[in-house]
Amino acid sequence: MDQHEREDDGQESVLTSDNKAAEELSISAEVDVVGSTRRRLNRIDPYDRVDVWLNAVQDQLCSYSEAVVANFYDTLMRTEASAHILSLLSEAEMAHLKTSQVRYLTQVLSPGISREKHMSMAREVGLRHTWIGLPADILAQSFQVYRAVLEDTINTELPNSVTLQSIIMERLSNDLSWQLMAYTEAENERANTLENIRQIISTAINREDIIRETLQRIVKIPGIAGVEIISIGEKYGLRCELGFGNTLHESQPQEIMEWCANDPDNLLLQAWRDEKPVHIDSIQKELSPEERTKAQAIGLRSMAIHPILNATGAPQILMALYSPWPGYFHPPWQQSFWVSLEQYFGDRLETLEKSSVIRTAPSISLQDRHRYRELLQNDGLEMWYQPVVNPGTHRIVKAEALARLRDGDHLISPYFFLPAFGSAQLLSLFEKGLQQIHKDAQHWVAEKSFPPSLSINLPPEAFHHPAFLQKIARWGTNHLLQHNHLDGTGPLKITLEILETGTLDEASAQEQILLLRKAGFRIALDDVGSGESSLNRLRALSIDEIKIDQSFICALEKNPDTIDFVIILANLANDLNMACVAEGVENDAIADMLASIGGLSLQGYLYAKPMQATELAGWASEYQQRKEPAHPHTIHGWFAKWMQITRIVRSSLLHMPNLLNDFTINDGIHKEGGFNFEVQHCRLTL
């Protein structure tokens, strides 16, 4: 069974259990009771001008309410599910509950209540019943108790006693039906909540955001007083990462958390070790004295601890949930709901942890997070540019636009602020950056100071927001196509770089990529070789350019054999008629290796660091005056050239053995100024 089947089964169990029971019982109540009482009432509205009957029996109705409640709770105590809920209450709480129930029933049977008021009251009570886990069939039994006690309470010798009983029974029938409707409403609300949280989880793009946004939504669920995420480190050290609402651990000093870790019976550690949820129906009965004291002070009665597991079943973090109601997490539908959410949560966290961007992201304080978002919103964005060159032709190919945040005299790198951004901020960052680079490029076109060809990173989140991509496509149509020639050439070219990530759905991405290309954008696949996906993605998507991940490029000097992988990618790009860029070129040895194999554009600190738009023209003039040595000219360059030739010869021997009749290499010619290899003779037999 795949992940989606498990999710669907989990959600279906949440949706169908009490929902079907509530509907069936509601229909039964209407058929058995409402139909018969309406016939007996002869169209008398039980809420309209019935004061004369109800006022005459108010004393009896008060006695009736008390008798009904007493019998009702006797019935509940004989049923295991409801008896468990009631057993969690103290004597004072039980007495208060019965008094409240008598008050409610008395108000339902009062002469002045309207149908609308009664419906609102019944809905509120029904929601409360479903939240605490009272089964729908037990609630329906209450009607049988009402009818039995009514027959013993109302004096049949009273005038119009049959009509009076009918009025009361229809009100009680309505009360049951409306409460059961609230059960159905609650089931639908749980399904909507689960889908809403699933959307939050699926669209968050870093660990901090997925935890914060999910917890903020969870704490709004009725019956949830607080939620927190707890991580467990070496030697079972506990740390509360984040919490919302009333929780036990967020504000506790470090020594309390250490005390918990040293307690072998600690329930947090139990959930972690057993890799399954722990439910505490009564905090006052099951937790330590210290925790009971704090829980009582902030009104917490029950809790659940869910380990968030990865695909192999190992816990990543713990999610602790708290409720002001005892036994809140006990009902089966509650457990199904949280297990479904736990699966979504765990799968997404694991996916994010596999991302190289997330793994290397720094820890960001809440204060810095808010500051970075304020800077983006308040025009603190600056686009800097790093040129891309062709070492073979000594031509400037384009510049990549890179985002920076300006905070006074301080310039903030994306390494620090990108992990602080959620989907909304990343999309805003792209849109603001696109407008800024277009403005800068217009100056270059007018002054002819720099090639007006640019690239900018398109966040993966954009592919989860089709309306946003349609907006960007409209922008491209207006600013690229209309100002360029019909054949696609013209003064301005913008390449959108998309990250190679395993979460990108190829089918939908291809459709959206075609939309963007039709609007005049070029598309580049960034960090090729580092992502989760196969290189087959290069064939599945309509790509104009690939960028080799700089981790391979930076390793070339110390691990020259890596050039073989670069050659494969460069050849593949050439076969697919794509441009190929190697980024991370930081010294002459690496540049000579890449230039010697040919077919690559290069980007890196050796040529230029990122710079402001106003500096590009001066850099371009200086670069074009440089005298670059021929390639290869270093031992690393000659090695790369040799590897390329070796691959050509090997391929020829395997696939066209008769093509090469004679191949000799003079590998010992020493020339002044360096060590030189050259192909001396190669005769092809046709």
XYZ file of C-alpha atoms in Angstrom:
686
model
C 0.000 0.000 0.000
C 1.498 3.334 -0.996
C 1.533 6.523 1.035
C -1.536 8.038 -0.618
C -3.574 4.868 -0.005
C -2.600 4.950 3.655
C -3.563 8.626 3.865
C -6.913 8.015 2.154
C -7.695 5.089 4.449
C -6.805 7.177 7.493
C -8.976 10.058 6.367
C -11.871 7.772 5.430
C -11.880 6.251 8.903
C -12.072 9.764 10.350
C -14.960 10.680 8.082
C -17.229 7.652 8.246
C -17.466 6.161 11.747
C -19.658 8.460 13.854
C -20.843 10.329 10.768
C -22.869 7.363 9.469
C -24.134 6.540 12.926
C -25.260 10.106 13.482
C -27.139 10.215 10.182
C -28.853 6.870 10.761
C -29.882 7.774 14.300
C -31.092 11.181 13.210
C -33.286 9.616 10.521
C -34.556 7.030 12.980
C -35.439 9.681 15.530
C -37.317 11.693 12.942
C -39.253 8.677 11.619
C -40.155 7.098 14.966
C -40.929 10.190 16.967
C -41.303 13.382 15.012
C -43.733 11.876 12.534
C -46.031 10.464 15.186
C -45.955 13.512 17.431
C -46.699 15.860 14.542
C -49.781 13.870 13.704
C -50.901 14.052 17.347
C -50.192 17.780 17.527
C -52.421 18.349 14.516
C -49.987 20.966 13.159
C -49.418 22.794 16.460
C -45.947 24.381 16.452
C -44.197 23.328 19.721
C -42.571 26.789 19.909
C -45.522 28.986 18.989
C -48.253 29.935 21.491
C -47.745 26.903 23.729
C -47.220 28.934 26.920
C -50.648 28.005 28.253
C -49.721 24.343 28.395
C -46.117 24.652 29.576
C -46.747 27.289 32.251
C -49.300 25.002 33.862
C -46.742 22.248 34.473
C -43.513 24.129 35.242
C -43.099 22.500 38.644
C -43.549 19.073 37.126
C -41.113 19.927 34.317
C -38.433 20.862 36.846
C -38.875 17.495 38.523
C -38.959 15.892 35.098
C -35.597 17.454 34.132
C -33.912 16.253 37.321
C -35.301 12.725 36.890
C -34.253 12.583 33.234
C -30.682 13.679 34.011
C -30.373 11.167 36.876
C -31.604 8.325 34.679
C -29.473 9.483 31.776
C -26.243 9.322 33.780
C -27.212 5.948 35.185
C -27.486 4.779 31.580
C -24.109 6.284 30.710
C -22.407 4.499 33.604
C -23.620 1.139 32.259
C -21.860 1.715 28.923
C -18.090 1.199 28.771
C -17.226 4.076 26.429
C -19.205 6.731 28.280
C -18.390 5.273 31.711
C -14.689 5.759 30.931
C -15.243 9.443 30.173
C -17.235 10.008 33.373
C -14.688 8.129 35.484
C -12.141 10.829 34.672
C -14.240 13.487 36.425
C -14.033 14.405 40.089
C -17.147 14.332 42.285
C -17.400 18.112 42.093
C -17.097 18.051 38.305
C -19.749 15.337 38.048
C -22.140 17.326 40.235
C -21.502 20.458 38.147
C -22.107 18.508 34.941
C -25.455 17.187 36.174
C -26.546 20.632 37.370
C -25.656 22.111 33.984
C -27.586 19.348 32.235
C -30.691 20.004 34.372
C -30.412 23.728 33.617
C -30.112 23.019 29.908
C -33.094 20.664 29.813
C -35.211 23.080 31.816
C -34.398 25.836 29.326
C -35.254 23.563 26.394
C -38.704 23.003 27.919
C -39.269 26.616 28.965
C -42.317 28.408 27.450
C -40.384 31.329 25.935
C -37.633 29.543 23.979
C -37.743 29.952 20.194
C -36.911 27.325 17.611
C -33.816 29.283 16.520
C -32.523 29.618 20.081
C -33.098 25.936 20.759
C -31.307 24.925 17.556
C -28.289 27.064 18.452
C -28.133 25.622 21.980
C -28.467 22.035 20.742
C -25.739 22.543 18.153
C -23.328 23.879 20.773
C -24.053 20.999 23.151
C -23.787 18.460 20.320
C -20.378 19.794 19.307
C -19.211 19.594 22.901
C -20.414 15.995 23.125
C -18.545 14.975 19.988
C -15.389 16.781 21.110
C -15.266 14.846 24.381
C -15.949 11.584 22.552
C -19.522 10.740 23.612
C -20.638 8.101 21.071
C -23.610 9.047 18.910
C -25.524 5.877 19.791
C -25.227 6.669 23.509
C -26.590 10.142 22.852
C -29.535 8.601 20.989
C -30.327 6.406 23.985
C -31.039 9.569 25.899
C -34.254 9.986 23.943
C -35.546 6.652 25.202
C -34.752 7.815 28.730
C -36.611 11.090 28.100
C -39.727 9.289 26.882
C -39.796 6.723 29.692
C -39.389 9.333 32.423
C -41.912 11.655 30.777
C -44.638 9.018 30.925
C -44.049 8.641 34.671
C -43.834 12.362 35.387
C -46.609 14.107 33.489
C -50.010 13.534 35.097
C -52.218 11.958 32.471
C -55.302 13.314 34.260
C -54.298 16.901 33.410
C -56.351 18.621 30.707
C -54.718 18.228 27.309
C -52.011 15.967 28.774
C -51.561 14.180 25.445
C -50.965 17.481 23.649
C -48.572 18.573 26.409
C -46.578 15.367 26.148
C -46.477 15.735 22.372
C -45.110 19.292 22.614
C -42.403 18.162 25.017
C -41.531 15.087 22.982
C -41.170 17.073 19.762
C -38.866 19.561 21.456
C -36.776 16.696 22.811
C -36.802 15.009 19.433
C -35.603 18.234 17.826
C -32.916 18.525 20.479
C -31.614 15.040 19.648
C -31.774 15.609 15.896
C -29.927 18.915 16.095
C -27.251 17.453 18.347
C -26.774 14.552 15.913
C -26.541 17.063 13.072
C -23.745 18.722 15.047
C -21.956 15.346 15.074
C -22.082 15.307 11.278
C -20.930 18.916 11.184
C -18.008 18.069 13.459
C -17.008 15.140 11.233
C -16.984 17.403 8.174
C -15.018 20.041 10.063
C -12.400 17.458 11.066
C -12.036 16.381 7.435
C -11.643 20.007 6.337
C -9.119 20.643 9.112
C -7.094 17.600 8.097
C -7.032 18.714 4.468
C -6.140 22.264 5.478
C -3.209 21.065 7.582
C -2.159 18.743 4.780
C -2.006 21.737 2.435
C 0.079 23.666 4.973
C 2.454 20.731 5.331
C 2.794 20.164 1.590
C 3.550 23.794 0.713
C 5.953 24.743 3.532
C 9.524 24.731 2.249
C 11.704 24.669 5.343
C 11.658 22.900 8.661
C 10.952 25.995 10.753
C 7.965 27.033 8.658
C 6.400 23.593 8.469
C 6.553 23.228 12.257
C 5.396 26.745 13.067
C 2.533 26.908 10.554
C 1.279 23.420 11.392
C 1.280 24.103 15.131
C -0.488 27.429 14.647
C -3.290 25.629 12.815
C -3.499 22.756 15.306
C -3.910 25.054 18.311
C -7.092 26.465 16.693
C -8.816 23.063 16.735
C -11.671 22.976 19.312
C -10.554 21.125 22.412
C -6.835 21.778 21.873
C -5.324 24.031 24.539
C -1.717 23.780 23.366
C 0.768 21.942 21.178
C 4.554 21.725 21.194
C 7.387 20.055 19.320
C 10.063 18.315 21.379
C 13.339 16.970 20.018
C 15.442 14.323 21.724
C 19.201 14.414 21.344
C 22.125 12.457 22.663
C 21.610 10.605 25.932
C 17.861 11.297 25.559
C 18.285 15.004 26.187
C 14.946 16.799 25.714
C 14.468 20.194 24.114
C 11.234 21.997 23.350
C 11.715 23.526 19.883
C 8.433 25.433 19.644
C 5.040 25.575 21.325
C 1.728 27.422 21.044
C -1.005 27.802 23.638
C -0.772 26.251 27.094
C 1.912 23.560 27.268
C 3.999 21.863 29.927
C 7.513 22.262 28.602
C 8.008 25.411 26.547
C 8.649 27.709 29.507
C 10.259 25.132 31.770
C 13.879 25.749 32.794
C 16.563 23.503 31.360
C 17.030 21.602 34.621
C 13.397 20.422 34.516
C 13.876 19.066 31.002
C 17.043 17.313 32.168
C 15.108 15.848 35.095
C 12.516 14.493 32.654
C 15.261 12.902 30.562
C 16.676 11.111 33.600
C 13.270 9.662 34.529
C 12.983 6.135 33.030
C 9.174 6.319 33.244
C 8.945 9.632 31.424
C 6.102 9.407 28.896
C 7.935 11.477 26.296
C 10.772 8.977 26.252
C 8.261 6.127 26.210
C 6.661 7.458 23.019
C 10.121 7.927 21.493
C 11.379 4.446 22.393
C 8.155 2.602 21.518
C 7.682 4.631 18.323
C 3.932 4.881 18.877
C 1.531 7.426 20.414
C 0.936 7.708 24.148
C -2.473 8.973 25.336
C -2.961 10.388 28.832
C -6.674 10.623 29.589
C -6.119 12.292 32.949
C -2.976 14.302 33.571
C -3.832 14.442 37.269
C -3.649 10.664 37.525
C -0.722 9.773 35.269
C 1.958 12.478 35.236
C 4.645 13.396 37.752
C 3.771 15.681 40.705
C 5.683 18.584 39.147
C 3.841 18.236 35.856
C 0.463 17.783 37.569
C 0.959 21.004 39.489
C 1.731 23.006 36.384
C -1.051 21.359 34.362
C -3.629 22.194 37.027
C -2.461 25.805 37.132
C -2.998 26.295 33.378
C -6.109 24.140 33.024
C -4.762 21.080 31.220
C -6.619 17.783 31.759
C -5.454 15.350 29.049
C -2.618 15.018 26.549
C -1.276 12.905 23.717
C 2.319 12.403 22.583
C 2.837 11.473 18.935
C 6.272 10.517 17.583
C 6.680 11.936 14.081
C 8.208 9.032 12.164
C 10.195 8.854 8.939
C 9.595 6.331 6.155
C 11.505 3.607 8.014
C 9.488 4.107 11.206
C 12.201 5.901 13.174
C 11.104 8.942 15.226
C 12.313 12.367 14.116
C 10.628 14.572 16.748
C 7.747 14.393 19.239
C 4.488 16.329 19.024
C 2.783 16.856 22.393
C -0.907 17.878 22.380
C -2.898 19.205 25.343
C -6.627 19.564 26.026
C -8.649 21.185 28.823
C -11.038 18.209 28.688
C -10.286 14.820 30.243
C -10.227 11.888 27.835
C -10.191 14.163 24.788
C -7.742 11.972 22.826
C -9.377 8.663 23.832
C -12.101 8.191 21.142
C -11.086 6.107 18.104
C -11.935 8.902 15.655
C -9.583 11.239 17.531
C -6.765 8.719 17.339
C -7.370 8.177 13.597
C -7.319 11.924 13.003
C -3.985 12.489 14.727
C -2.345 9.402 13.206
C -3.279 10.668 9.724
C -1.827 14.080 10.515
C 1.262 12.452 12.005
C 1.888 10.571 8.730
C 1.623 13.725 6.609
C 3.900 15.573 9.009
C 6.570 12.871 9.102
C 6.692 12.323 5.341
C 7.091 16.024 4.610
C 9.755 16.590 7.261
C 11.786 13.708 5.893
C 11.536 15.112 2.366
C 12.766 18.486 3.573
C 15.605 16.943 5.546
C 16.859 15.281 2.349
C 17.193 18.654 0.647
C 20.784 19.926 0.625
C 19.486 23.479 1.108
C 17.674 22.547 4.290
C 20.472 20.391 5.674
C 22.938 23.251 5.554
C 20.548 26.011 6.636
C 21.604 27.922 9.750
C 19.518 28.199 12.883
C 17.590 31.489 12.842
C 16.224 33.307 15.853
C 12.613 34.438 15.866
C 13.766 38.066 16.020
C 15.945 37.695 12.912
C 13.161 35.858 11.113
C 10.770 38.780 11.649
C 13.469 41.284 10.693
C 14.252 39.562 7.395
C 10.580 39.477 6.442
C 10.173 43.155 7.297
C 13.149 44.057 5.104
C 11.655 42.186 2.154
C 8.302 43.864 2.634
C 9.805 47.334 3.060
C 11.912 47.448 -0.109
C 15.101 46.120 1.457
C 15.737 43.823 -1.516
C 18.796 44.418 -3.704
C 19.657 42.336 -6.767
C 23.363 41.721 -7.301
C 24.836 40.138 -10.399
C 27.511 37.522 -11.120
C 28.682 37.245 -14.748
C 28.784 34.005 -16.745
C 31.472 33.736 -19.434
C 32.473 31.478 -22.312
C 36.206 30.738 -21.815
C 36.646 29.508 -25.364
C 35.369 32.660 -27.076
C 36.142 35.051 -24.219
C 32.543 36.249 -24.526
C 30.275 37.441 -21.716
C 27.232 35.171 -21.881
C 24.947 36.670 -19.245
C 24.703 37.467 -15.523
C 22.884 35.619 -12.781
C 20.779 37.824 -10.505
C 21.287 37.036 -6.809
C 19.137 38.433 -3.996
C 20.530 40.366 -1.030
C 18.768 42.190 1.812
C 19.971 45.639 2.779
C 19.738 46.444 6.510
C 21.350 49.879 6.844
C 25.047 49.415 6.147
C 24.751 45.669 6.528
C 24.183 43.379 3.532
C 22.518 40.031 4.363
C 23.301 36.903 2.348
C 20.514 34.552 1.147
C 22.229 31.811 3.153
C 20.789 33.506 6.229
C 17.457 34.921 5.097
C 16.115 32.255 2.701
C 15.490 29.667 5.475
C 13.445 32.332 7.287
C 11.019 32.715 4.386
C 7.832 30.783 3.794
C 6.111 30.255 0.463
C 4.507 33.709 0.407
C 7.826 35.468 1.052
C 9.706 33.385 -1.544
C 7.141 34.161 -4.238
C 7.230 37.842 -3.284
C 11.046 37.759 -3.389
C 10.975 36.384 -6.927
C 8.393 38.864 -8.175
C 10.211 41.862 -6.692
C 13.531 40.565 -8.033
C 12.122 40.060 -11.527
C 10.879 43.639 -11.653
C 14.230 44.939 -10.410
C 16.381 43.039 -12.920
C 14.100 44.153 -15.743
C 14.634 47.760 -14.715
C 18.433 47.265 -14.533
C 18.508 45.518 -17.913
C 16.734 48.432 -19.574
C 19.692 50.657 -18.637
C 22.153 48.149 -20.133
C 20.164 48.028 -23.360
C 20.081 51.812 -23.606
C 23.796 52.197 -22.816
C 24.963 48.997 -24.544
C 27.188 48.476 -21.523
C 26.437 44.834 -20.742
C 24.720 41.942 -22.557
C 21.018 42.099 -21.559
C 20.782 38.404 -20.801
C 19.952 37.486 -17.211
C 18.964 34.511 -15.098
C 17.031 34.446 -11.830
C 16.025 31.644 -9.487
C 12.365 30.605 -9.606
C 11.448 28.999 -6.243
C 10.070 25.421 -6.422
C 7.014 26.639 -4.463
C 5.861 28.477 -7.585
C 4.935 25.139 -9.161
C 2.404 24.621 -6.361
C 0.726 27.935 -7.226
C -0.526 27.816 -10.846
C -2.176 31.244 -10.537
C 1.198 32.772 -9.633
C 2.907 31.197 -12.648
C 0.106 32.429 -14.904
C 0.733 35.922 -13.525
C 4.459 35.595 -14.300
C 3.642 34.319 -17.792
C 1.484 37.385 -18.426
C 4.386 39.552 -17.272
C 6.680 37.763 -19.701
C 4.246 38.246 -22.567
C 4.074 41.981 -21.853
C 7.763 42.627 -21.151
C 9.618 40.032 -23.211
C 7.599 38.998 -26.257
C 6.190 42.418 -27.059
C 9.635 44.046 -26.924
C 11.508 41.240 -28.689
C 11.451 40.051 -32.275
C 8.994 37.417 -33.456
C 11.721 34.789 -33.672
C 12.418 35.174 -29.957
C 15.558 37.225 -30.393
C 15.794 40.729 -29.115
C 17.344 43.008 -26.573
C 16.325 41.111 -23.432
C 16.547 37.451 -22.431
C 15.576 36.160 -18.985
C 16.293 32.596 -17.874
C 14.336 31.133 -14.963
C 16.457 28.711 -12.952
C 14.480 25.948 -11.249
C 15.964 23.690 -8.613
C 16.307 19.972 -9.316
C 14.226 18.583 -6.469
C 12.498 15.260 -5.972
C 9.235 16.981 -4.991
C 8.773 18.435 -8.500
C 5.965 16.649 -10.312
C 7.227 16.238 -13.871
C 3.839 16.081 -15.621
C 2.412 19.273 -14.129
C 5.818 21.001 -14.177
C 6.178 20.345 -17.913
C 2.829 21.998 -18.593
C 3.801 25.050 -16.548
C 7.282 25.220 -18.102
C 5.736 25.274 -21.578
C 3.521 28.156 -20.440
C 6.572 30.133 -19.285
C 8.586 29.390 -22.443
C 5.644 30.490 -24.574
C 5.732 33.783 -22.638
C 9.359 34.367 -23.669
C 11.327 32.927 -20.738
C 14.205 30.473 -21.056
C 14.292 27.635 -18.495
C 17.387 26.277 -16.750
C 17.607 23.296 -14.410
C 19.809 24.320 -11.484
C 22.129 22.213 -9.317
C 21.993 19.229 -11.686
C 23.547 16.190 -10.062
C 22.629 17.071 -6.470
C 18.847 16.581 -6.544
C 16.696 13.562 -5.762
C 15.557 13.033 -9.327
C 17.024 11.048 -12.181
C 18.860 12.626 -15.091
C 15.934 11.374 -17.182
C 14.245 14.582 -16.036
C 16.371 16.388 -18.621
C 14.458 14.480 -21.289
C 11.063 14.834 -19.599
C 11.120 18.617 -19.237
C 11.492 21.310 -21.893
C 14.769 22.741 -20.636
C 17.026 25.251 -22.385
C 20.006 25.031 -20.051
C 21.476 22.980 -17.224
C 23.713 24.188 -14.408
C 26.070 21.628 -12.909
C 25.996 21.657 -9.123
C 29.022 23.512 -7.780
C 29.854 20.692 -5.345
C 31.205 18.732 -8.340
C 33.070 21.747 -9.712
C 34.739 22.717 -6.436
C 35.967 19.125 -5.987
C 37.809 19.011 -9.321
C 41.188 20.282 -8.098
C 41.525 17.714 -5.298
C 39.601 14.967 -7.077
C 40.326 15.345 -10.807
C 38.480 12.117 -11.674
C 35.252 14.035 -11.070
C 35.814 15.621 -14.489
C 34.491 12.394 -16.005
C 31.033 13.142 -14.549
C 31.210 16.735 -15.786
C 32.084 15.503 -19.289
C 29.050 13.199 -19.232
C 26.744 16.065 -18.286
C 28.259 18.409 -20.856
C 27.890 15.796 -23.605
C 24.312 15.064 -22.550
C 23.446 18.754 -22.682
C 25.018 19.008 -26.120
C 23.056 15.968 -27.358
C 19.834 17.556 -26.109
C 20.716 20.943 -27.651
C 20.958 22.606 -24.243
C 23.414 25.163 -22.913
C 25.548 23.976 -19.996
C 26.917 26.173 -17.199
C 29.435 25.172 -14.533
C 29.191 27.315 -11.410
C 31.660 27.482 -8.539
C 34.809 28.124 -10.625
C 37.201 29.566 -8.062
C 40.736 29.050 -9.408
C 42.690 28.754 -12.624
C 43.220 24.983 -12.396
C 39.467 24.300 -12.308
C 38.790 26.844 -15.040
C 41.465 25.252 -17.269
C 39.960 21.779 -16.783
C 36.489 22.974 -17.759
C 37.628 25.147 -20.634
C 39.732 22.280 -22.006
C 36.788 19.925 -22.442
C 34.779 22.658 -24.213
C 31.056 23.236 -24.480
C 30.711 24.935 -21.089
C 30.028 28.437 -19.847
C 31.702 29.234 -16.528
C 30.634 31.181 -13.454
C 32.537 31.764 -10.246
C 34.769 33.943 -8.124
C 37.736 33.468 -10.479
C 35.954 35.686 -12.979
C 33.857 37.897 -10.722
C 32.145 38.024 -7.374
C 28.491 39.152 -7.249
C 28.331 42.899 -7.763
C 25.845 45.736 -7.948
C 24.260 46.631 -11.285
C 26.273 49.845 -11.508
C 29.551 47.893 -11.371
C 28.837 45.506 -14.247
C 29.787 47.871 -17.068
C 33.230 48.545 -15.583
C 33.834 44.859 -14.994
C 32.775 43.989 -18.569
C 35.216 46.524 -20.027
C 38.070 45.208 -17.892
C 37.274 41.534 -18.686
C 37.250 42.095 -22.434
C 40.739 43.613 -22.232
C 42.169 40.601 -20.417
C 44.490 38.269 -22.274
C 43.537 34.718 -21.377
C 45.998 31.849 -22.008
C 45.076 29.095 -24.432
C 43.523 25.931 -23.028
C 44.834 23.606 -21.770
C 47.773 25.253 -20.058
C 47.961 23.463 -16.654
C 48.463 19.863 -15.657
C 44.804 19.801 -14.554
C 43.709 21.072 -17.949
C 45.768 18.473 -19.788
C 44.317 15.755 -17.558
C 40.773 16.876 -18.403
C 41.626 16.939 -22.121
C 43.122 13.459 -21.872
C 40.004 12.151 -20.103
C 37.831 13.585 -22.851
C 39.920 11.994 -25.600
C 39.954 8.710 -23.704
C 36.162 8.691 -23.581
C 35.971 9.366 -27.326
C 38.400 6.552 -28.112
C 36.687 4.129 -25.727
C 33.292 4.888 -27.242
C 34.685 4.412 -30.755
C 36.257 1.062 -29.853
C 32.995 -0.184 -28.353
C 30.570 1.054 -30.984
C 32.653 1.697 -34.150
C 35.808 -0.463 -33.938
C 36.559 -0.123 -37.663
C 36.222 3.640 -37.689
C 39.645 4.277 -36.174
C 42.287 2.554 -38.279
C 45.264 4.092 -36.633
C 45.546 6.219 -33.502
C 48.870 7.226 -31.998
C 49.536 9.745 -29.335
C 52.823 11.374 -28.733
C 52.689 11.851 -24.963
C 56.322 12.722 -24.362
C 56.795 15.946 -26.197
C 58.157 18.571 -23.864
C 57.713 22.081 -25.093
C 59.019 25.230 -23.635
C 56.521 26.753 -21.238
C 54.761 23.582 -20.105
C 53.975 19.902 -20.504
C 52.100 19.175 -23.727
C 50.133 16.207 -25.062
C 48.987 16.215 -28.643
C 47.307 13.863 -31.039
C 49.996 13.261 -33.685
C 48.150 11.185 -36.209
C 44.595 9.999 -36.687
C 43.549 8.438 -40.006
C 39.893 7.539 -40.534
C 38.960 4.594 -42.735
C 35.806 5.353 -44.692
